[in-house]
PDB file of C-alpha atoms in Angstrom:
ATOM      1  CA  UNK A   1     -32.867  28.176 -59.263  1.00 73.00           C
ATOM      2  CA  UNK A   2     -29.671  30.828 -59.985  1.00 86.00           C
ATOM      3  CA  UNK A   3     -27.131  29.396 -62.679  1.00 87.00           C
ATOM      4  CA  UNK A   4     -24.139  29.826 -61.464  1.00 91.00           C
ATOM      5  CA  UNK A   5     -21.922  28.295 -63.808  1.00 93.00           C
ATOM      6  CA  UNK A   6     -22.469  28.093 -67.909  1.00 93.00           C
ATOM      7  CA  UNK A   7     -20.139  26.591 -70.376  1.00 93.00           C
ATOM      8  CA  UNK A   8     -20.976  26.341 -73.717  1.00 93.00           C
ATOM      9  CA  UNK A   9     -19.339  25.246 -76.900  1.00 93.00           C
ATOM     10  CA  UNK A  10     -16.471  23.709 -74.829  1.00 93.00           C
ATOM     11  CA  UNK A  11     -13.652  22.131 -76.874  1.00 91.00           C
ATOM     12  CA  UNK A  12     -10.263  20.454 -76.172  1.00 90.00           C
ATOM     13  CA  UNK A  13      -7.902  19.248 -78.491  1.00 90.00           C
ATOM     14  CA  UNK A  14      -4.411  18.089 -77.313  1.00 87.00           C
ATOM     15  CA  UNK A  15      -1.806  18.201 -80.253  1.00 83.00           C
ATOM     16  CA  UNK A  16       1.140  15.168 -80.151  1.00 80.00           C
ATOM     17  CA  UNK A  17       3.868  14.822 -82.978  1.00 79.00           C
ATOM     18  CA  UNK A  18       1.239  12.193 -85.035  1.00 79.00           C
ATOM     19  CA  UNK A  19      -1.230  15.300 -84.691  1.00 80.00           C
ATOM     20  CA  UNK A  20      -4.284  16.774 -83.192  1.00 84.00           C
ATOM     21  CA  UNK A  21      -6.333  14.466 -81.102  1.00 83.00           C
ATOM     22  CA  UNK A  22      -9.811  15.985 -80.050  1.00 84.00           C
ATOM     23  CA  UNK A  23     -10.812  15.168 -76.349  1.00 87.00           C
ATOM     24  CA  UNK A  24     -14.270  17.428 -75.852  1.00 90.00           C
ATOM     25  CA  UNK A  25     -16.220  18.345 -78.686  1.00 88.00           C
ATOM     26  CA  UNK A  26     -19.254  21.299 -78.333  1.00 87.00           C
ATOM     27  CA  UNK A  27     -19.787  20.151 -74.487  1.00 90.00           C
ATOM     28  CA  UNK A  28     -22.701  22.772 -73.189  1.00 92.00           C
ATOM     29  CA  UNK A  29     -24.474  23.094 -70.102  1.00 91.00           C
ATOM     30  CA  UNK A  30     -25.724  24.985 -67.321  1.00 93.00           C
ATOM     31  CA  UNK A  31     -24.592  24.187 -63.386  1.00 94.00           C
ATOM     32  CA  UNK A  32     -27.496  25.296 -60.950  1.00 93.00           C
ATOM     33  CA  UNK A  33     -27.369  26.547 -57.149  1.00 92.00           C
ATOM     34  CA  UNK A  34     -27.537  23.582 -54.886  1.00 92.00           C
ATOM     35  CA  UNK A  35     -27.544  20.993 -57.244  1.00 95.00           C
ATOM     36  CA  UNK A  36     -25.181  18.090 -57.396  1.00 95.00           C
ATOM     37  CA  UNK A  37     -24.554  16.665 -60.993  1.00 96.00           C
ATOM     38  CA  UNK A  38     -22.439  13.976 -62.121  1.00 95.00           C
ATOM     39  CA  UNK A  39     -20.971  13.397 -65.635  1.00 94.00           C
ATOM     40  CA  UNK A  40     -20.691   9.677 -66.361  1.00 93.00           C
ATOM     41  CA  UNK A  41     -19.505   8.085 -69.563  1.00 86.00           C
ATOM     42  CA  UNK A  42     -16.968   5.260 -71.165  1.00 83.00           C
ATOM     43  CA  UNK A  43     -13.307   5.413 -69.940  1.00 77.00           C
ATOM     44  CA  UNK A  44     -11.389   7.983 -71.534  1.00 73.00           C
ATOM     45  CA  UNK A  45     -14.248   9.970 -73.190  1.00 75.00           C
ATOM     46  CA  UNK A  46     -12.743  13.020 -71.448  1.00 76.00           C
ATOM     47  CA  UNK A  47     -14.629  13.231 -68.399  1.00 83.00           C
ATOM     48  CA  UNK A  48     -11.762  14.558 -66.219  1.00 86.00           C
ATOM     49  CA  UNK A  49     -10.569  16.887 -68.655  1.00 90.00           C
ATOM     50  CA  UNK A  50     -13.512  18.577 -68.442  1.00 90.00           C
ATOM     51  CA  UNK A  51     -12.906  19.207 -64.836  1.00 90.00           C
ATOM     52  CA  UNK A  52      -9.170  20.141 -65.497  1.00 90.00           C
ATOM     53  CA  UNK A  53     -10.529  22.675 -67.555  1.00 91.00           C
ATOM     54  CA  UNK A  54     -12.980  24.066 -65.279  1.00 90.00           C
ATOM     55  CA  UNK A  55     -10.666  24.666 -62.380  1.00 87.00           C
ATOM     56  CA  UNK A  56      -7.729  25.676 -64.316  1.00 85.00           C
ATOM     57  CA  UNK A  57      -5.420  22.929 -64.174  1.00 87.00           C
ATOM     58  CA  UNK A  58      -5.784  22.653 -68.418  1.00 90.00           C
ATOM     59  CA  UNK A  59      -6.641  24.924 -71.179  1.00 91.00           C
ATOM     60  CA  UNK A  60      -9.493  25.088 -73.262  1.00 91.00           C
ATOM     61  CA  UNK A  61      -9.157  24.729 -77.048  1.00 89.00           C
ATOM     62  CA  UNK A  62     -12.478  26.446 -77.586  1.00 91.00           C
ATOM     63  CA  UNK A  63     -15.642  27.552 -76.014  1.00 92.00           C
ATOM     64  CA  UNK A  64     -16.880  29.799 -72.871  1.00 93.00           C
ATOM     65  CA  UNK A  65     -17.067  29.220 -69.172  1.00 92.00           C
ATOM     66  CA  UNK A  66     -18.984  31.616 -67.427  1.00 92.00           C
ATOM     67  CA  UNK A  67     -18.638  31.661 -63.811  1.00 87.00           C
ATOM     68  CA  UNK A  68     -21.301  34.661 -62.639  1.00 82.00           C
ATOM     69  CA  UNK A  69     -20.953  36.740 -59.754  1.00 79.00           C
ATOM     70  CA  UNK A  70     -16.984  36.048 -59.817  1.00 80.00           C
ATOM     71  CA  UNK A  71     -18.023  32.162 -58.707  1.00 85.00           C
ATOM     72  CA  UNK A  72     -15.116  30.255 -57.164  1.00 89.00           C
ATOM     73  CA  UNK A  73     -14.770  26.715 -57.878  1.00 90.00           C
ATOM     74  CA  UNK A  74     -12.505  24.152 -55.575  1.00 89.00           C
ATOM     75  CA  UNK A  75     -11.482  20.661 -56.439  1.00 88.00           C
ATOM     76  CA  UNK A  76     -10.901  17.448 -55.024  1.00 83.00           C
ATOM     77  CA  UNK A  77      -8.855  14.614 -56.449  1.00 76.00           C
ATOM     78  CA  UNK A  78      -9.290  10.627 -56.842  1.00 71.00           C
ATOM     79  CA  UNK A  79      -6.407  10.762 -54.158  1.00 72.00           C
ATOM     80  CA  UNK A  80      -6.989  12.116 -50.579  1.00 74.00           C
ATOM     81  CA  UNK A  81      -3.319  13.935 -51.590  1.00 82.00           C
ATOM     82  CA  UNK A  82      -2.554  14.459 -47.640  1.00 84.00           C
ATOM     83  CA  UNK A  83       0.751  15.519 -46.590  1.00 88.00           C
ATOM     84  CA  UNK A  84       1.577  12.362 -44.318  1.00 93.00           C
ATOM     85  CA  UNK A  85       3.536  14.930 -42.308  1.00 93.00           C
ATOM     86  CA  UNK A  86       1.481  17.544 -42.060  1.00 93.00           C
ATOM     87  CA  UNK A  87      -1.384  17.145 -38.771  1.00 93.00           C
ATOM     88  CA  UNK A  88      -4.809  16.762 -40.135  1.00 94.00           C
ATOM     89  CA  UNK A  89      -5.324  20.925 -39.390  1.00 94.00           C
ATOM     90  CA  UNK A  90      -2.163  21.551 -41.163  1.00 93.00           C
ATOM     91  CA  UNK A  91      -3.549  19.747 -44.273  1.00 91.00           C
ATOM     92  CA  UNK A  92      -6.754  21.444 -44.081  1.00 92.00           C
ATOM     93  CA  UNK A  93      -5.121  24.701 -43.715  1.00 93.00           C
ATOM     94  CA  UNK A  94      -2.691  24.552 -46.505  1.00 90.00           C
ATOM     95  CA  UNK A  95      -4.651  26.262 -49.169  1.00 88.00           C
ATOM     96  CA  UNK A  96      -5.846  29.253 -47.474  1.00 89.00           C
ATOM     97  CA  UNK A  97      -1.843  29.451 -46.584  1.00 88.00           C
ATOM     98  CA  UNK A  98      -0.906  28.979 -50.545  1.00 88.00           C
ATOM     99  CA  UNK A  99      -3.378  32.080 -50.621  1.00 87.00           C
ATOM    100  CA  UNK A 100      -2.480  34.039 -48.419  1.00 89.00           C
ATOM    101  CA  UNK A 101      -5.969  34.066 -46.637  1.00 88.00           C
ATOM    102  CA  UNK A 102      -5.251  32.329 -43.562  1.00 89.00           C
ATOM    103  CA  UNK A 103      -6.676  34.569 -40.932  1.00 91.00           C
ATOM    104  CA  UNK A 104      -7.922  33.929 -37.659  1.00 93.00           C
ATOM    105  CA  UNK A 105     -11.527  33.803 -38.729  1.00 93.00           C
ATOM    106  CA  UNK A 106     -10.850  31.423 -41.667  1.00 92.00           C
ATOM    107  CA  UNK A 107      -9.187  29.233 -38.942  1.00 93.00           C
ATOM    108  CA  UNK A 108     -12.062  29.184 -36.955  1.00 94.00           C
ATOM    109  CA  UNK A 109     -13.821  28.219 -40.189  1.00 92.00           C
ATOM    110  CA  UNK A 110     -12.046  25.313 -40.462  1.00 93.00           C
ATOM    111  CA  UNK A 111     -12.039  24.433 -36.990  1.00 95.00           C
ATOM    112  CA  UNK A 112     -15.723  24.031 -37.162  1.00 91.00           C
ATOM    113  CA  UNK A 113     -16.034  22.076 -39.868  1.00 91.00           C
ATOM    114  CA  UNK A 114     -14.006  19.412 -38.284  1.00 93.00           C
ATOM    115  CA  UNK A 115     -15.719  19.885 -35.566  1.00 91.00           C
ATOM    116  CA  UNK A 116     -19.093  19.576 -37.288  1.00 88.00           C
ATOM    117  CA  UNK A 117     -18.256  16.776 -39.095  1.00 85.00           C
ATOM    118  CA  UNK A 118     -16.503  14.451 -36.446  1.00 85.00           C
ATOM    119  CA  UNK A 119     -12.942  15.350 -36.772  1.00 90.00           C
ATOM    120  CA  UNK A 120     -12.036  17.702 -33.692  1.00 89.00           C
ATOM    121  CA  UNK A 121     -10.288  14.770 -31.586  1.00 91.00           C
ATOM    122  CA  UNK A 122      -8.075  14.174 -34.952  1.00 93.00           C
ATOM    123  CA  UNK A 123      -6.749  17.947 -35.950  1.00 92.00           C
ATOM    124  CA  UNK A 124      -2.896  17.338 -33.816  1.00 95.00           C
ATOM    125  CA  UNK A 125      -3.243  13.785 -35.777  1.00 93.00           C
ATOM    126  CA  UNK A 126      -1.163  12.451 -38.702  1.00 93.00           C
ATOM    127  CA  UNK A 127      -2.768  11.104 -41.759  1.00 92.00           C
ATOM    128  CA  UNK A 128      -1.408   7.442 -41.116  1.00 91.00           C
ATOM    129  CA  UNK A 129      -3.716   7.478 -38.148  1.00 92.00           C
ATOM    130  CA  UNK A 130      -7.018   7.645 -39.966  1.00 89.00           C
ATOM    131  CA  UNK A 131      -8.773   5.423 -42.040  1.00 85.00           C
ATOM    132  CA  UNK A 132      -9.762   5.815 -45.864  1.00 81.00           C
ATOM    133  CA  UNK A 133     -13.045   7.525 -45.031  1.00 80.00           C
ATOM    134  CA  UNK A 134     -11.749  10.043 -42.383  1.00 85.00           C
ATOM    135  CA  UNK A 135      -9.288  10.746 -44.980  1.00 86.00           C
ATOM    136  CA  UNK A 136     -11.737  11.683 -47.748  1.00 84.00           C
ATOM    137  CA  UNK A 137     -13.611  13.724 -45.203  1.00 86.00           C
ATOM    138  CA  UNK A 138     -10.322  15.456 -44.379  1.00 89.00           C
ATOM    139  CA  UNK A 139      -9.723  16.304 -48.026  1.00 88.00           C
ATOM    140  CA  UNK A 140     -13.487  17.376 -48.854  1.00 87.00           C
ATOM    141  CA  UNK A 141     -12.490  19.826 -45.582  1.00 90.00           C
ATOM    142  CA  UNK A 142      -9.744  21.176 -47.011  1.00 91.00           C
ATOM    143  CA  UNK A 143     -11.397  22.208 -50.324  1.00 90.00           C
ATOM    144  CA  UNK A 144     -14.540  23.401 -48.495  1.00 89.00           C
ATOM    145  CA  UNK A 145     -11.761  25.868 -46.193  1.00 90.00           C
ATOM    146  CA  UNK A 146     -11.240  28.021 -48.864  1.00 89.00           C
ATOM    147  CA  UNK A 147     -15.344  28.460 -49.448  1.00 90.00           C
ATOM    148  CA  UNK A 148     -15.496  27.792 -52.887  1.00 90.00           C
ATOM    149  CA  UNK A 149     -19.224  27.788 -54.516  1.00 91.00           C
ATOM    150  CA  UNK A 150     -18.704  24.968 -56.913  1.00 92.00           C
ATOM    151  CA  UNK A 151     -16.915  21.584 -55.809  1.00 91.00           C
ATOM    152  CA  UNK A 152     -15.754  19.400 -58.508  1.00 93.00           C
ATOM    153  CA  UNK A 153     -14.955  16.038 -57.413  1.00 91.00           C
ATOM    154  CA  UNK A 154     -13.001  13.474 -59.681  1.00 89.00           C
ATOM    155  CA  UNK A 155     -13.419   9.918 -59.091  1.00 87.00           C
ATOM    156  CA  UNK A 156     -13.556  10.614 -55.249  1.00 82.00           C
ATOM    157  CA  UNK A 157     -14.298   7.423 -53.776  1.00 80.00           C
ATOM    158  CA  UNK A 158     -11.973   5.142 -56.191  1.00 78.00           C
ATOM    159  CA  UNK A 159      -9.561   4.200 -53.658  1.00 72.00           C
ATOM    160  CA  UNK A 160     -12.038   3.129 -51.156  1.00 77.00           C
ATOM    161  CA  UNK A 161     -13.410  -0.546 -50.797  1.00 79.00           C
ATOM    162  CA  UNK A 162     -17.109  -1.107 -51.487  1.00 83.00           C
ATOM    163  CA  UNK A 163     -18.375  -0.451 -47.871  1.00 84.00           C
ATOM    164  CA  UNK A 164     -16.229   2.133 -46.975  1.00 80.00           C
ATOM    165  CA  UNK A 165     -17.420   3.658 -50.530  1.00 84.00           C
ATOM    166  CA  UNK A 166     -21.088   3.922 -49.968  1.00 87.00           C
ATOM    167  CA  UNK A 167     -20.647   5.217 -46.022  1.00 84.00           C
ATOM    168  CA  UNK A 168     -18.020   7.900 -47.795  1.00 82.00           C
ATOM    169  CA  UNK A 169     -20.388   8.666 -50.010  1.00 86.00           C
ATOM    170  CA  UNK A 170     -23.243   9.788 -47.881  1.00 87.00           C
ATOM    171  CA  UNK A 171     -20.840  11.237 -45.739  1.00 85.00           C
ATOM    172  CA  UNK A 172     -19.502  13.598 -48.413  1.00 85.00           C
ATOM    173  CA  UNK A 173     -23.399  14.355 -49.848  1.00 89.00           C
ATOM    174  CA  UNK A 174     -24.659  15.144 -46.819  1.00 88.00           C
ATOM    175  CA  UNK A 175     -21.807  17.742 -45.765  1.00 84.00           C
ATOM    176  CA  UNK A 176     -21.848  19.358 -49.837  1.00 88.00           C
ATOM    177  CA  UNK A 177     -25.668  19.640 -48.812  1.00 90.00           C
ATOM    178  CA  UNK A 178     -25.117  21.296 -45.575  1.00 87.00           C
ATOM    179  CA  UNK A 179     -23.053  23.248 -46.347  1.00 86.00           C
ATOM    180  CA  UNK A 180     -25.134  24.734 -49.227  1.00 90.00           C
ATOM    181  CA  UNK A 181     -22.384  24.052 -51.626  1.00 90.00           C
ATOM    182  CA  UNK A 182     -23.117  22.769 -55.801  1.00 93.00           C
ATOM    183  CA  UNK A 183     -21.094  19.940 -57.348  1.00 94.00           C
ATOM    184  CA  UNK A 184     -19.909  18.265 -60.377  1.00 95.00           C
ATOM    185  CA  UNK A 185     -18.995  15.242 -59.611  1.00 94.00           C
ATOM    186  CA  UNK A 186     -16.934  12.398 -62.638  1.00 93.00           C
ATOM    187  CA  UNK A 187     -17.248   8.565 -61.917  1.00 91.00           C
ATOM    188  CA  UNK A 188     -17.531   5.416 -63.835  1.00 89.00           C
ATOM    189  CA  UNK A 189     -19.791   4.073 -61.068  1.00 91.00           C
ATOM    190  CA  UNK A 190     -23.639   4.787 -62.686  1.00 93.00           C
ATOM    191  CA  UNK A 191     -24.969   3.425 -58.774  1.00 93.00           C
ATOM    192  CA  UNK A 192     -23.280   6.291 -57.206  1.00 93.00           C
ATOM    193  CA  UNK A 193     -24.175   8.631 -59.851  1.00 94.00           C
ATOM    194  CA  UNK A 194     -27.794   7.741 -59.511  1.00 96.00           C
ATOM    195  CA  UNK A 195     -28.257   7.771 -55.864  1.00 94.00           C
ATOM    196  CA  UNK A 196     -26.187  11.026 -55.177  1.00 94.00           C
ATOM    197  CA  UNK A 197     -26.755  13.284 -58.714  1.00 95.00           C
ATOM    198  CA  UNK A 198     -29.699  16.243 -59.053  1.00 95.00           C
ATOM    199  CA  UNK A 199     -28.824  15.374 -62.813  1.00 96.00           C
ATOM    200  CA  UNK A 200     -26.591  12.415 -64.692  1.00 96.00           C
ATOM    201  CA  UNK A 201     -24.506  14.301 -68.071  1.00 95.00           C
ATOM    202  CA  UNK A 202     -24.173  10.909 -70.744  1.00 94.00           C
ATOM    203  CA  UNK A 203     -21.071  11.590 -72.325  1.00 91.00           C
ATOM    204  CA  UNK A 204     -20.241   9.749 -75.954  1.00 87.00           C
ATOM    205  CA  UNK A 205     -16.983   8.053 -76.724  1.00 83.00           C
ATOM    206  CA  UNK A 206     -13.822  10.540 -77.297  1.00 81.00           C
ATOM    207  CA  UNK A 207     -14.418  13.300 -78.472  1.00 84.00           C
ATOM    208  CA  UNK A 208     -16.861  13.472 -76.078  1.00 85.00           C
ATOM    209  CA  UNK A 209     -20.353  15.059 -76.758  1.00 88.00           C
ATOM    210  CA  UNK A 210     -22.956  15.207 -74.367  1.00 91.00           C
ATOM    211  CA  UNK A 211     -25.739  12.045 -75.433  1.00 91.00           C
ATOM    212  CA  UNK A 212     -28.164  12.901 -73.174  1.00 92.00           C
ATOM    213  CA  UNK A 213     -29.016  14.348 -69.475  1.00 94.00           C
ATOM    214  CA  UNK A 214     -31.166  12.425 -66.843  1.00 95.00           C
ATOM    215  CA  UNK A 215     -32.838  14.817 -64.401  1.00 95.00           C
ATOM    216  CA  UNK A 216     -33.127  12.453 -61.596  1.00 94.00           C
ATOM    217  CA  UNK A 217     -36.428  12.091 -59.664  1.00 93.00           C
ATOM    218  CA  UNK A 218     -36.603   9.833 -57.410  1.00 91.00           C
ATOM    219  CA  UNK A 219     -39.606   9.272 -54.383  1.00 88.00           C
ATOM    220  CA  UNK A 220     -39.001  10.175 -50.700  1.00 84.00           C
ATOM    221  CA  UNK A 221     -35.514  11.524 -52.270  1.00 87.00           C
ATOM    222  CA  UNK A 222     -33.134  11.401 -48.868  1.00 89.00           C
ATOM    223  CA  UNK A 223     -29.460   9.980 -48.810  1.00 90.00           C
ATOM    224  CA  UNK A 224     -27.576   8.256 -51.635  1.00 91.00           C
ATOM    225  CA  UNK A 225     -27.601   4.678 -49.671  1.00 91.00           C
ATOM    226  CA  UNK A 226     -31.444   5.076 -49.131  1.00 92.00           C
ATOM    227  CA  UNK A 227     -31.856   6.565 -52.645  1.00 93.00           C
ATOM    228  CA  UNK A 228     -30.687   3.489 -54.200  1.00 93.00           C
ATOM    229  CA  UNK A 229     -33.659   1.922 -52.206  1.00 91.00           C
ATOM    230  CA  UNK A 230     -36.118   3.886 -54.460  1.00 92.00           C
ATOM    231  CA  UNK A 231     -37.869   1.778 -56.457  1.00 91.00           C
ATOM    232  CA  UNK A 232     -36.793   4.857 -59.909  1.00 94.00           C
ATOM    233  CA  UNK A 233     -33.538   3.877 -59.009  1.00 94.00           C
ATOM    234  CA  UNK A 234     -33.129   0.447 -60.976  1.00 93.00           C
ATOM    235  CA  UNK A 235     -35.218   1.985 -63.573  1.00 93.00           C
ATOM    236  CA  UNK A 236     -32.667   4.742 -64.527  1.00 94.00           C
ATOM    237  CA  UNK A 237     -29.799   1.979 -63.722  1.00 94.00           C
ATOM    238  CA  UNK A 238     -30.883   0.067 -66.373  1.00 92.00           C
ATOM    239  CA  UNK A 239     -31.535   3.335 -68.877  1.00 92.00           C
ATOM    240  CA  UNK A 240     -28.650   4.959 -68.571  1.00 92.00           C
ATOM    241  CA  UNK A 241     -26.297   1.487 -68.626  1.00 91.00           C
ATOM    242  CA  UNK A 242     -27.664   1.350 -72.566  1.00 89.00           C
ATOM    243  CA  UNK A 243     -26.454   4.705 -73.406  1.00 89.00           C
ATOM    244  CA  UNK A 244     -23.341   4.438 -72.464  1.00 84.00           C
ATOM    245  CA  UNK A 245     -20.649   2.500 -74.510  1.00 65.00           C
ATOM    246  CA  UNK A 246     -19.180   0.577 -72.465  1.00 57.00           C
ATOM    247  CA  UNK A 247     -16.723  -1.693 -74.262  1.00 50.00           C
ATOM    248  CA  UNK A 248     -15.111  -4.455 -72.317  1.00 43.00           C
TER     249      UNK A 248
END
């Protein structure tokens, strides 16, 4: 398969009055068409600030990111972040407005997708009317509306309950599958990394380094609750639990 993302040597450092304090140190790797990968590791190893970095929201301290083809890359937060007053097709409209790309076509675009995936009844809706998962799939809309190629996803299912979380979940595969889209996703859940990932990055404590990377096979491979069915699944549970140091 077509890289279309490659970072190597990535570095940040974030400088306070007692000093410099490294964050990511030499993270590398290589982001593949299709492919959904998920970067797990102890809290505060600097999972998210890889992310930040990758969609612009920090800067690096060192390093490249290569994006070929003039790749686009769109991001969705721990938070669903929806306007409460703002319909559910004003909210999924807003960034092709911030743009200036909201055309009649890109409309339609959107339209479809919440048609596709359940939500046409909802669009002259508020936010307050849906429930945590609708939400989600709301705010995985509105970062799909501006057709980006890579989706980085931080924590998205955080805020949900348990249930709710693993019906989100293969919600939000499924439709980053459909719609032919690759993903990087950061959690501290190693179940839902597992059952959803292509590939699992092992990050070390801060600074983080990458420890290791999991390609994950898994047999009669189909949706993340089924995955965690397979009988790999425990198997890599239990491997990739030991790698990471967790300190409680």
């Amino acid at each position: 398969m077509k890289k279309i993302l490659n970072i190597e040597n990535l570095r940040k450092i974030y400088h306070t009055k007692r000093g410099e304090i490294p964050a990511v140190e030499d993270f590398s790797f290589s982001l593949l068409e299709d492919e959904f990968v998920s970067i797990v590791g102890p809290s505060g190893c600097g999972k998210s600030t890889i992310l930040s970095i990758l969609c612009g929201l920090e800067e690096k301290s060192g390093g490249v990111i290569d994006l070929p083809d003039q790749r686009t890359v769109g991001y969705m937060l721990q938070q669903d972040c929806l306007f409460e007053w703002k319909t559910i097709l004003e909210n999924c409209l807003l960034g092709l407005e911030i743009r200036k790309e909201l055309t009649e076509e890109n409309k339609q675009y959107v339209l479809d997708l919440l048609e596709t995936y359940g939500l046409k009844d909802f669009i002259h809706s508020y936010p307050s009317n849906l429930s945590g998962g609708m939400r989600q799939r709301v705010a995985l809309i509105r970062t799909l509306a501006t057709k980006p190629d890579i989706l980085l996803l931080d924590e998205p299912f955080s805020a949900l309950d348990y249930q709710t979380r693993l019906a989100v979940s293969d919600d939000v595969y499924q439709i980053i599958k459909k719609e032919h889209k690759s993903a990087i996703m950061v959690t501290h859940d190693l179940a839902e990394a597992i059952s959803m990932s292509d590939r699992v990055i092992i990050l070390s404590s801060r600074p983080a380094v990458v420890k290791n990377i999991h390609e994950i096979k898994m047999t009669n491979r189909s949706t993340p609750i089924e995955n965690r069915k397979c009988k790999e699944f425990s198997e890599y549970y239990d491997l990739i639990w030991k790698e990471i140091d967790f300190h409680v």
